[in-house]
Amino acid sequence: MTIVRKTVAAGDGLEFVLSDATVDRYGDVIEASGWVLTWFKQNPIALFSHSASFPIGRWEDVRVEGGKLLARLALAAAGTSARIDELRSLVEQGILRAVSVGFRPIEWDPIDPKQPYGGQLYKKQELLECSLVSVPANPAALALAKSLQISDDTLTLAFGEHAGRGDGLRRRGSTGEHAAPPPVVRNPTMKTLSQRIEDAQTALVTKKDKLSDLTAADAPDVIAIEELTAQIDGEERSLAALKAAELKIGAGVAPTGTTPAAPAVNRRPLGFPQREVGGLDLLVRRALIHACSLYSERSVEQIVEERYPGHEATAMVARAAAPLGTTGNAGFVAELQQVTYAGFLDALRGKSIYPVLRERGYGVSFDAAGTAYLPQLTAGGANGSFFAEGQPIRVGRVTVTAPTFTSRKMGVIIPFSREAAKRSTPSLEGVVRKAILDDTSAVLDTHLLDATAGDSIRPAGLLYGVAPAASGYGGGDHVAVKEDFKALLKPFFDAGAADGITVVMNPAQGLSIAMMDGPANNAGWFAEIAKRVNIVESTHANAKRLVAVRNSDFATALGDLPEFEVSNQATIHMDDANPAEIVATGPAPAAPVRSFWQTDSMGVRMIMDVSWKMARTGMVSWIDNTSW
């Protein structure tokens, strides 16, 4: 989930303007009428500097009035803690006078359509938290705070890490010469540079593991994720600075004719098991590593060392050419390839119906020529019987080879700016991962569930050539649900193939059933229906339609592995309906187009070979216009 934070001007006393419709320093505008305050009002905690571990009071009378979002800050009572008392003093003296809101954008548009990555007009947004913050780079406020005898800890918290220290300037002496810098007092117990690097690596690994746990939670703590991501950014920069210093020291102090000390090697600390990373995450990491290598003009190995120190699987995937089988350790790569594709399908589960149908149906793989074969049985009775000694076993059917599958290419492109590539690795990973999953599930499900004929570009939809079994039963109650399922499953019963049926519906239909009153004294009426079929939901399914598929007759084929490529020079047609060839002239020149090179952007492209077909006709059923 994306969280945006905006700092606004000072408040009058303890009454604050949290947000208004003026253009902020980022060129954005937030419409006051679009604020969603329902959840915030249930727990309107006031934080300091967006720190979830430092509540300072609560917000009262939160309201939209006169085109502004207003609220009154009720600070914690005096005597709560020494730090609270000091912050109360800073507020009462008018030193701390600004607030910053954190919100989740819901609806927004670019202010200038010609600059989609410029300032944004936020039309609807949910308020998540509001913090009291210091005014950045305000030396007068800092000086006044020091005169009030505020502690160094509170000064550091309010005004930054250098607030409690001297100004650090080298001043001129009476002779006009520069004063010598103060001598460095060394602690005899100070850690060596190598030890500090190892400690930094340990801390970084621990925090990245914790971030993975936070992002994988069912109800992620978005504020904690933001704070931990910022900490990881800082520690990555600190670790890079320590390594650079080590290289300089090693090169400068080596005696003549000797070899400088080798820099510390990234090693996972003893006792820290290497975290398992899902297949899709490995593929996304590979793409982002190459993207960062491209924009920074550094080697892939350097990016891996900097962002994923000590993670062997990430290093292997990043260095591998496509396909992965070209790397040296064939056994490991073959195993890794299977894991990554399985992980990719697992990640799609819950967003797309494709992984469920493939698992329950018949899955095959394309050969080197991009084809796959679907074995079938000829018509006839069962192959088998009771038999007497010396008599033959009955054989009624023969296994034959059906017509081949031919691979079809499905792809998605995720564009992002160069600035995004500079951000924290976990944050960028999450954005690209979510975009790939959302777009892939949308493409697969909409094509699976339509009635379009197959051609050289795409496979046929499951409903192609299949007439609806019935129209939805009226009434919108439990009787209508039962009648619709009876009509939906009747073709399978008539064909003697009513086993292993998957029914696809829209989540709105599932919610309607869950909230529906059943017959008297039978609260679990739908559970009896659900026992006989497998029900899956897709947001891309028609909300008035039910589709049933016999699992064992659904066949699908996949290629070796999704291919990820990165480009910063491509030109793309920004059209999600009918993209055209990028030509200057012709019957349909593409417009609008976006040049990655011209806009200082880049894009990740994923391509996967996939196709499907039904092994037998009559094994798909559907009804339209359900009343519930």
XYZ file of C-alpha atoms in Angstrom:
628
model
C 0.000 0.000 0.000
C 1.369 3.452 -0.933
C 1.536 6.009 1.892
C 2.027 9.689 1.083
C 3.155 12.193 3.695
C 2.695 15.952 3.394
C 3.931 18.673 5.745
C 1.854 21.840 6.022
C 2.157 25.207 7.683
C 1.947 26.011 11.356
C -1.074 25.897 13.576
C -2.640 28.647 15.649
C -2.127 27.612 19.280
C -3.124 23.962 19.384
C -5.589 24.273 16.488
C -3.906 22.982 13.323
C -4.606 23.024 9.618
C -3.694 19.440 8.731
C -4.129 19.974 4.987
C -5.563 22.440 2.499
C -5.908 22.724 -1.261
C -2.779 24.797 -1.890
C 0.010 23.492 -4.119
C 2.681 21.921 -1.914
C 6.448 21.766 -2.467
C 6.052 18.624 -4.603
C 3.549 20.314 -6.913
C 0.639 18.240 -5.547
C -2.847 19.391 -4.557
C -5.112 17.556 -2.087
C -8.845 18.239 -2.377
C -10.271 18.743 1.098
C -13.635 17.270 0.090
C -11.940 13.940 -0.668
C -10.756 13.098 2.844
C -11.936 9.740 4.235
C -11.775 10.037 8.040
C -13.864 7.086 9.254
C -11.056 4.839 10.450
C -8.800 7.634 11.655
C -11.505 9.030 13.955
C -11.777 5.669 15.703
C -8.206 6.012 16.975
C -6.939 9.560 16.334
C -3.526 9.154 17.962
C -1.088 12.028 17.485
C 2.483 10.903 16.804
C 5.748 12.756 16.769
C 7.640 12.728 13.474
C 5.673 9.721 12.149
C 7.108 7.481 14.869
C 4.606 4.791 15.855
C 6.602 4.222 19.060
C 6.220 7.854 20.211
C 2.568 8.919 20.689
C 2.283 12.416 22.134
C -1.478 12.917 22.417
C -4.627 12.728 20.345
C -6.391 14.731 17.643
C -9.803 16.135 18.539
C -12.589 17.637 16.444
C -11.115 16.343 13.166
C -13.187 17.916 10.407
C -13.253 19.393 6.911
C -14.241 23.028 7.046
C -13.764 25.920 4.652
C -11.751 23.850 2.191
C -9.311 22.715 4.890
C -8.752 19.634 7.032
C -8.698 20.915 10.615
C -8.101 19.359 14.028
C -7.140 20.323 17.562
C -4.095 18.730 19.180
C -4.609 17.541 22.760
C -1.126 16.791 24.064
C -0.530 14.185 26.752
C -0.801 15.611 30.258
C 2.169 17.360 31.826
C 4.145 14.941 33.940
C 3.531 11.977 31.629
C 7.257 11.840 30.899
C 10.203 14.203 30.783
C 10.257 14.066 26.990
C 6.537 14.884 26.748
C 7.073 17.873 29.051
C 9.919 19.140 26.856
C 7.862 18.750 23.690
C 4.966 20.585 25.358
C 7.370 23.431 26.049
C 8.521 23.489 22.408
C 4.901 23.627 21.232
C 3.839 26.295 23.727
C 6.820 28.461 22.754
C 5.804 28.203 19.094
C 8.998 26.356 18.137
C 7.300 23.193 16.932
C 4.509 24.506 14.727
C 4.116 22.156 11.745
C 2.175 18.960 11.183
C 2.482 16.233 8.558
C -0.284 13.910 7.376
C 0.178 10.344 6.155
C -2.551 9.175 3.796
C -3.398 6.423 1.332
C -4.298 7.762 -2.138
C -7.550 6.326 -3.512
C -8.338 8.496 -6.542
C -5.952 10.904 -8.245
C -5.066 12.397 -11.624
C -2.048 14.315 -12.906
C -2.566 18.059 -12.704
C -1.072 18.338 -16.191
C -2.077 15.353 -18.404
C 1.009 16.009 -20.511
C 3.205 15.343 -17.471
C 1.728 12.208 -15.850
C 4.667 11.887 -13.449
C 4.492 15.502 -12.334
C 2.229 17.063 -9.715
C -0.852 15.058 -8.779
C -4.384 16.151 -7.904
C -5.585 13.856 -5.115
C -9.387 13.616 -5.297
C -9.999 10.951 -2.642
C -7.618 9.844 0.093
C -7.805 8.049 3.445
C -6.137 9.700 6.440
C -3.908 7.166 8.221
C -1.998 9.271 10.730
C -0.991 12.821 11.553
C 2.241 13.825 13.267
C 3.717 16.874 14.873
C 6.997 17.619 13.075
C 9.831 20.121 13.243
C 10.358 22.782 10.606
C 13.283 21.484 8.497
C 16.485 23.559 8.503
C 15.259 26.207 10.948
C 18.354 27.384 12.858
C 16.460 30.129 14.703
C 13.997 27.619 16.121
C 16.869 25.328 17.104
C 18.734 28.160 18.842
C 15.637 29.153 20.826
C 15.049 25.534 21.835
C 18.622 25.304 23.167
C 18.114 28.454 25.205
C 15.195 26.741 26.978
C 17.600 24.065 28.311
C 15.898 21.295 26.307
C 17.781 17.980 26.606
C 20.044 16.784 23.789
C 17.879 13.682 23.295
C 14.763 15.739 22.679
C 16.636 18.224 20.480
C 17.934 15.338 18.371
C 14.435 13.887 18.093
C 12.892 17.208 17.133
C 15.533 18.768 14.911
C 17.697 15.935 13.603
C 20.784 14.023 14.571
C 23.151 17.027 14.613
C 20.936 19.273 16.739
C 22.618 18.421 20.046
C 26.176 18.858 18.763
C 28.377 21.800 17.933
C 28.189 23.378 14.522
C 31.264 21.451 13.370
C 32.831 24.484 11.611
C 36.589 25.057 11.414
C 37.064 28.727 12.372
C 39.918 31.128 11.638
C 42.388 32.006 14.436
C 43.796 35.437 15.324
C 46.718 34.996 12.914
C 44.415 34.528 9.989
C 45.376 30.873 9.622
C 42.776 28.121 9.738
C 42.501 26.695 13.208
C 43.653 23.088 13.450
C 40.876 20.566 13.773
C 40.462 19.128 17.272
C 42.520 16.007 17.891
C 40.771 12.699 17.468
C 40.554 10.909 20.791
C 40.576 7.185 20.136
C 38.891 4.759 22.467
C 41.264 1.854 23.166
C 38.269 -0.516 23.026
C 37.044 0.853 19.671
C 36.019 -1.837 17.186
C 38.116 -2.377 14.100
C 36.734 -1.320 10.737
C 36.344 -4.960 9.732
C 34.309 -5.651 12.870
C 32.106 -2.651 12.207
C 31.478 -3.846 8.656
C 30.507 -7.297 9.901
C 28.236 -5.777 12.563
C 26.603 -3.551 9.942
C 26.026 -6.554 7.680
C 24.465 -8.490 10.564
C 22.134 -5.602 11.433
C 21.188 -5.119 7.782
C 20.374 -8.813 7.291
C 18.272 -8.835 10.462
C 16.268 -5.781 9.417
C 15.686 -7.073 5.886
C 14.397 -10.333 7.327
C 12.110 -8.402 9.654
C 10.863 -6.306 6.716
C 10.040 -9.488 4.804
C 8.019 -10.706 7.790
C 6.139 -7.401 8.042
C 5.255 -7.287 4.345
C 4.094 -10.924 4.385
C 1.617 -10.371 7.236
C -2.111 -10.601 6.524
C -2.633 -7.122 8.023
C 0.696 -5.328 7.476
C 1.690 -2.464 9.792
C 2.249 0.151 7.099
C 3.834 2.692 9.440
C 6.320 0.131 10.750
C 7.127 -0.911 7.167
C 7.807 2.701 6.175
C 10.050 3.277 9.201
C 11.980 0.039 8.741
C 12.460 0.754 5.020
C 13.941 4.152 5.886
C 16.281 2.510 8.415
C 17.431 -0.026 5.803
C 18.133 2.820 3.355
C 20.343 4.509 5.939
C 22.176 1.340 6.916
C 22.830 0.420 3.272
C 24.436 3.829 2.761
C 26.463 3.462 5.973
C 27.666 -0.002 4.965
C 28.675 1.261 1.523
C 30.631 4.119 3.150
C 32.439 1.715 5.500
C 33.421 -0.542 2.599
C 34.658 2.422 0.576
C 36.742 3.554 3.556
C 38.176 0.059 3.926
C 39.257 0.040 0.284
C 40.922 3.452 0.646
C 42.729 2.469 3.843
C 43.868 -0.853 2.392
C 45.236 0.861 -0.716
C 46.952 3.660 1.186
C 48.795 1.926 4.014
C 50.198 -1.148 2.271
C 54.028 -1.117 2.403
C 55.919 -1.047 -0.849
C 56.108 -4.449 -2.471
C 53.302 -5.917 -0.385
C 49.700 -6.649 -1.253
C 47.099 -4.384 0.391
C 44.746 -6.036 2.805
C 41.767 -7.572 1.063
C 38.414 -5.942 1.840
C 35.957 -7.790 4.032
C 33.815 -10.291 2.172
C 30.075 -10.287 2.660
C 29.299 -13.345 4.747
C 26.068 -14.231 6.444
C 26.713 -14.125 10.211
C 27.034 -17.474 11.980
C 23.681 -18.667 13.290
C 21.606 -16.680 10.787
C 19.901 -19.152 8.417
C 19.485 -17.862 4.897
C 15.901 -16.762 4.368
C 13.884 -18.626 1.799
C 12.842 -16.351 -1.061
C 9.864 -17.179 -3.271
C 10.208 -17.892 -6.964
C 8.544 -14.688 -8.132
C 10.669 -12.648 -5.718
C 13.837 -14.118 -7.235
C 12.658 -13.236 -10.738
C 11.716 -9.694 -9.686
C 15.077 -9.293 -7.948
C 16.864 -10.333 -11.123
C 15.006 -7.709 -13.150
C 15.600 -4.942 -10.608
C 19.282 -5.818 -10.206
C 19.738 -5.436 -13.958
C 17.718 -2.200 -13.888
C 19.898 -0.734 -11.127
C 23.002 -1.898 -12.976
C 21.736 -0.163 -16.111
C 20.993 3.224 -14.565
C 24.072 3.303 -12.296
C 26.472 1.920 -14.939
C 27.827 -0.591 -12.434
C 28.194 -4.335 -12.796
C 25.523 -6.820 -11.803
C 27.944 -8.286 -9.247
C 28.375 -4.894 -7.572
C 24.609 -4.385 -7.283
C 24.131 -7.882 -5.827
C 26.938 -7.273 -3.322
C 25.447 -3.942 -2.275
C 21.754 -4.833 -2.047
C 21.663 -8.595 -1.393
C 24.954 -9.433 0.338
C 25.495 -13.142 0.878
C 22.277 -14.408 -0.745
C 23.428 -17.215 -3.040
C 20.113 -17.837 -4.835
C 19.732 -14.139 -5.681
C 23.316 -13.982 -6.954
C 22.811 -17.091 -9.095
C 19.577 -15.827 -10.667
C 21.012 -12.344 -11.248
C 24.102 -13.642 -13.062
C 22.248 -16.278 -15.067
C 21.480 -15.691 -18.702
C 17.989 -16.545 -19.944
C 17.263 -19.399 -19.813
C 18.882 -20.251 -16.492
C 20.303 -23.535 -17.822
C 23.297 -21.711 -19.323
C 24.967 -21.243 -15.908
C 27.595 -23.615 -14.624
C 25.873 -25.704 -11.956
C 23.269 -27.485 -14.076
C 21.703 -29.501 -11.257
C 21.208 -26.501 -9.002
C 19.898 -24.348 -11.836
C 17.392 -26.981 -12.966
C 16.078 -27.251 -9.425
C 16.005 -23.479 -9.022
C 14.117 -23.111 -12.305
C 11.370 -25.436 -11.080
C 11.174 -23.610 -7.758
C 10.905 -20.177 -9.363
C 8.067 -21.145 -11.712
C 6.231 -22.944 -8.916
C 6.713 -19.867 -6.750
C 5.420 -17.636 -9.525
C 2.211 -19.689 -9.805
C 1.866 -19.787 -6.016
C 2.118 -16.001 -5.906
C -0.689 -15.753 -8.487
C -2.940 -17.945 -6.344
C -5.738 -15.893 -4.829
C -5.488 -13.276 -7.579
C -6.025 -15.486 -10.642
C -8.007 -18.669 -11.310
C -5.279 -19.973 -13.644
C -3.039 -21.632 -10.987
C -6.076 -23.399 -9.488
C -7.274 -24.747 -12.842
C -3.758 -25.859 -13.797
C -3.247 -27.669 -10.489
C -6.590 -29.484 -10.703
C -6.406 -30.087 -14.435
C -3.751 -31.503 -16.724
C -0.556 -29.470 -16.895
C 2.135 -30.051 -19.521
C 5.183 -28.139 -20.763
C 6.118 -26.860 -24.195
C 9.026 -28.525 -25.938
C 11.911 -26.672 -27.592
C 9.732 -26.046 -30.662
C 7.016 -24.381 -28.585
C 4.510 -27.241 -28.892
C 2.914 -29.633 -26.414
C 0.887 -32.815 -26.835
C -2.250 -33.829 -24.982
C -2.674 -37.624 -24.719
C -6.292 -38.814 -24.913
C -8.234 -42.089 -24.880
C -10.408 -43.292 -27.731
C -14.099 -43.802 -27.039
C -15.149 -47.093 -25.493
C -15.608 -48.905 -22.210
C -13.225 -49.119 -19.295
C -9.830 -50.777 -19.728
C -10.148 -53.619 -17.257
C -12.334 -56.480 -16.020
C -12.401 -59.532 -13.814
C -10.774 -62.406 -15.646
C -10.181 -66.124 -15.264
C -6.794 -67.802 -15.120
C -5.220 -67.675 -18.561
C -7.887 -65.333 -19.984
C -7.130 -61.829 -21.407
C -7.950 -58.596 -19.539
C -10.534 -56.483 -21.322
C -9.196 -53.417 -23.201
C -11.818 -51.036 -24.549
C -9.824 -47.859 -25.242
C -6.456 -46.916 -26.670
C -4.289 -43.933 -25.702
C -3.650 -41.688 -28.679
C -2.064 -38.283 -29.228
C -4.428 -35.374 -29.676
C -3.655 -32.268 -31.755
C -0.808 -30.179 -30.374
C -0.788 -27.064 -28.259
C 1.065 -24.128 -29.722
C 2.604 -21.608 -27.357
C 1.134 -18.130 -27.076
C 3.051 -15.189 -25.643
C 1.566 -13.227 -22.747
C 3.435 -10.155 -21.540
C 3.252 -7.197 -19.173
C 5.374 -4.033 -19.027
C 5.955 -2.144 -15.765
C 7.434 1.351 -16.362
C 9.069 3.302 -13.539
C 11.252 6.379 -13.220
C 14.995 6.479 -12.630
C 14.273 8.079 -9.252
C 12.247 5.013 -8.258
C 15.226 2.802 -9.099
C 17.296 4.728 -6.559
C 14.866 4.023 -3.748
C 15.031 1.301 -1.154
C 15.277 -2.137 -2.717
C 12.451 -3.716 -0.652
C 10.047 -0.886 -1.518
C 10.753 -1.087 -5.259
C 10.550 -4.885 -5.135
C 7.110 -4.671 -3.573
C 5.789 -2.211 -6.159
C 7.055 -4.212 -9.163
C 5.948 -7.538 -7.653
C 2.403 -6.262 -7.037
C 2.155 -4.741 -10.520
C 3.292 -7.989 -12.175
C 0.815 -10.079 -10.180
C -2.101 -7.693 -10.724
C -1.500 -7.304 -14.455
C -0.777 -10.990 -15.090
C -3.914 -12.119 -13.250
C -6.013 -9.561 -15.143
C -4.731 -10.733 -18.541
C -5.049 -14.462 -17.781
C -8.502 -14.351 -16.176
C -10.161 -12.053 -18.710
C -8.961 -14.247 -21.582
C -9.790 -17.516 -19.820
C -13.359 -16.451 -19.088
C -14.346 -14.855 -22.406
C -15.994 -16.356 -25.504
C -13.419 -15.257 -28.087
C -12.060 -17.703 -30.656
C -8.415 -18.677 -30.516
C -5.989 -17.488 -33.194
C -2.262 -17.109 -33.757
C -2.066 -14.567 -30.927
C -4.157 -15.967 -28.090
C -5.859 -19.214 -26.971
C -9.631 -19.507 -27.156
C -11.698 -18.463 -24.159
C -13.383 -21.265 -22.234
C -16.828 -20.042 -23.326
C -16.032 -20.039 -27.046
C -18.593 -22.182 -28.880
C -20.469 -23.001 -25.664
C -24.098 -21.902 -25.400
C -25.344 -20.901 -21.926
C -27.009 -23.783 -20.094
C -29.749 -21.502 -18.790
C -30.567 -17.965 -17.755
C -30.380 -17.060 -14.092
C -33.285 -17.984 -11.839
C -35.236 -15.001 -10.477
C -35.796 -14.058 -6.880
C -32.282 -13.325 -5.651
C -32.615 -15.688 -2.674
C -31.332 -19.116 -1.644
C -33.864 -20.794 -3.921
C -32.399 -18.919 -6.912
C -28.876 -20.006 -5.918
C -29.922 -23.657 -5.752
C -31.765 -23.548 -9.076
C -28.813 -21.839 -10.767
C -26.374 -24.489 -9.541
C -28.730 -27.262 -10.654
C -28.936 -25.773 -14.155
C -25.168 -25.131 -14.236
C -24.236 -28.729 -13.343
C -26.924 -30.523 -15.379
C -24.757 -30.906 -18.549
C -22.102 -32.726 -16.515
C -24.633 -35.104 -14.950
C -26.105 -35.802 -18.387
C -22.620 -36.673 -19.694
C -21.764 -38.816 -16.668
C -18.920 -36.438 -15.808
C -20.059 -34.611 -12.676
C -16.873 -35.297 -10.704
C -14.174 -32.707 -10.043
C -16.041 -29.556 -11.117
C -14.652 -26.065 -10.499
C -17.155 -23.191 -10.405
C -15.866 -19.658 -11.049
C -17.750 -16.669 -9.660
C -17.173 -13.013 -8.868
C -16.371 -12.061 -5.236
C -19.590 -9.999 -5.220
C -21.558 -13.200 -5.768
C -19.634 -14.957 -3.016
C -20.361 -12.103 -0.611
C -24.043 -12.151 -1.569
C -24.264 -15.862 -0.719
C -22.413 -15.357 2.571
C -24.912 -12.676 3.657
C -27.991 -14.482 2.345
C -30.649 -15.921 4.646
C -31.138 -19.629 4.045
C -34.145 -21.826 4.700
C -35.377 -22.087 8.282
C -33.303 -24.350 10.531
C -30.632 -24.809 7.840
C -27.934 -22.189 8.331
C -25.345 -24.277 6.477
C -27.405 -24.735 3.323
C -24.697 -23.535 0.919
C -21.959 -25.598 2.588
C -23.677 -28.717 1.253
C -23.458 -27.327 -2.291
C -19.844 -26.233 -1.843
C -18.856 -29.774 -0.796
C -19.772 -31.078 -4.250
C -17.833 -28.528 -6.318
C -14.647 -26.465 -6.016
C -15.481 -22.763 -5.880
C -12.941 -20.097 -6.864
C -13.444 -16.353 -7.160
C -11.981 -13.838 -9.593
C -12.448 -10.086 -9.607
C -12.272 -10.323 -13.407
C -15.271 -12.672 -13.643
C -18.650 -11.304 -14.751
C -20.617 -10.448 -11.595
C -23.825 -11.924 -13.077
C -22.336 -15.145 -14.460
C -21.355 -18.612 -13.233
C -18.812 -20.721 -15.145
C -18.192 -24.423 -14.441
C -15.212 -26.421 -15.762
C -14.472 -30.129 -15.376
C -10.966 -30.177 -13.945
C -9.606 -33.297 -15.622
C -10.583 -31.990 -19.077
C -8.804 -28.646 -18.682
C -5.305 -28.855 -20.157
C -2.706 -26.110 -20.101
C 0.931 -25.758 -21.116
C 3.678 -23.430 -19.915
C 7.116 -22.549 -21.214
C 10.381 -22.918 -19.330
C 10.317 -19.755 -17.228
C 8.912 -16.205 -17.397
C 11.450 -13.958 -19.130
C 12.260 -10.608 -17.505
C 14.063 -7.883 -19.447
C 14.904 -4.264 -18.635
C 15.235 -1.305 -21.012
C 15.865 2.417 -20.636
C 15.738 3.211 -24.367
C 12.487 1.604 -25.534
C 9.530 3.598 -26.804
C 6.128 2.251 -25.786
C 2.541 2.964 -26.805
C 0.624 3.895 -23.631
C -2.653 2.148 -24.532
C -4.226 -0.656 -22.474
C -6.889 -1.557 -25.058
C -5.470 -1.712 -28.589
C -1.725 -0.991 -28.662
C -0.449 -0.171 -32.139
C 2.904 -0.365 -33.864
C 5.066 2.666 -33.235
C 5.292 4.290 -36.656
C 5.358 7.886 -37.788
C 2.918 7.322 -40.628
C 0.393 4.737 -41.632
C -3.243 3.951 -41.148
C -3.026 3.973 -37.332
C 0.087 5.619 -35.875
C 0.499 4.879 -32.178
C -0.416 7.692 -29.795
C 0.363 8.573 -27.100
C 3.865 7.139 -26.948
C 6.451 7.316 -24.170
C 10.190 7.253 -24.682
C 12.057 5.813 -21.701
C 15.227 7.591 -22.831
C 13.503 10.960 -23.284
C 11.697 10.795 -19.924
C 14.610 9.322 -17.942
C 12.566 6.207 -17.213
C 12.943 2.482 -17.615
C 10.670 -0.520 -17.756
C 10.548 -4.165 -16.749
C 8.988 -6.499 -19.307
C 7.793 -9.989 -18.410
C 6.934 -12.541 -21.115
C 5.616 -16.038 -20.468
C 4.641 -18.789 -22.921
C 1.207 -20.152 -22.025
C -1.786 -21.794 -23.676
C -4.799 -23.916 -22.751
C -7.612 -25.957 -24.254
C -10.379 -28.328 -23.221
C -9.616 -31.992 -23.926
C -13.286 -32.728 -24.658
C -16.206 -30.625 -25.792
C -19.158 -30.238 -23.465
C -16.994 -29.990 -20.347
C -17.668 -26.268 -19.809
C -21.037 -24.947 -18.655
C -22.205 -21.436 -17.831
C -25.306 -19.439 -17.006
C -25.861 -15.711 -17.277
C -27.900 -13.054 -15.482
C -27.945 -14.516 -11.985
C -30.319 -12.610 -9.709
C -28.167 -12.738 -6.572
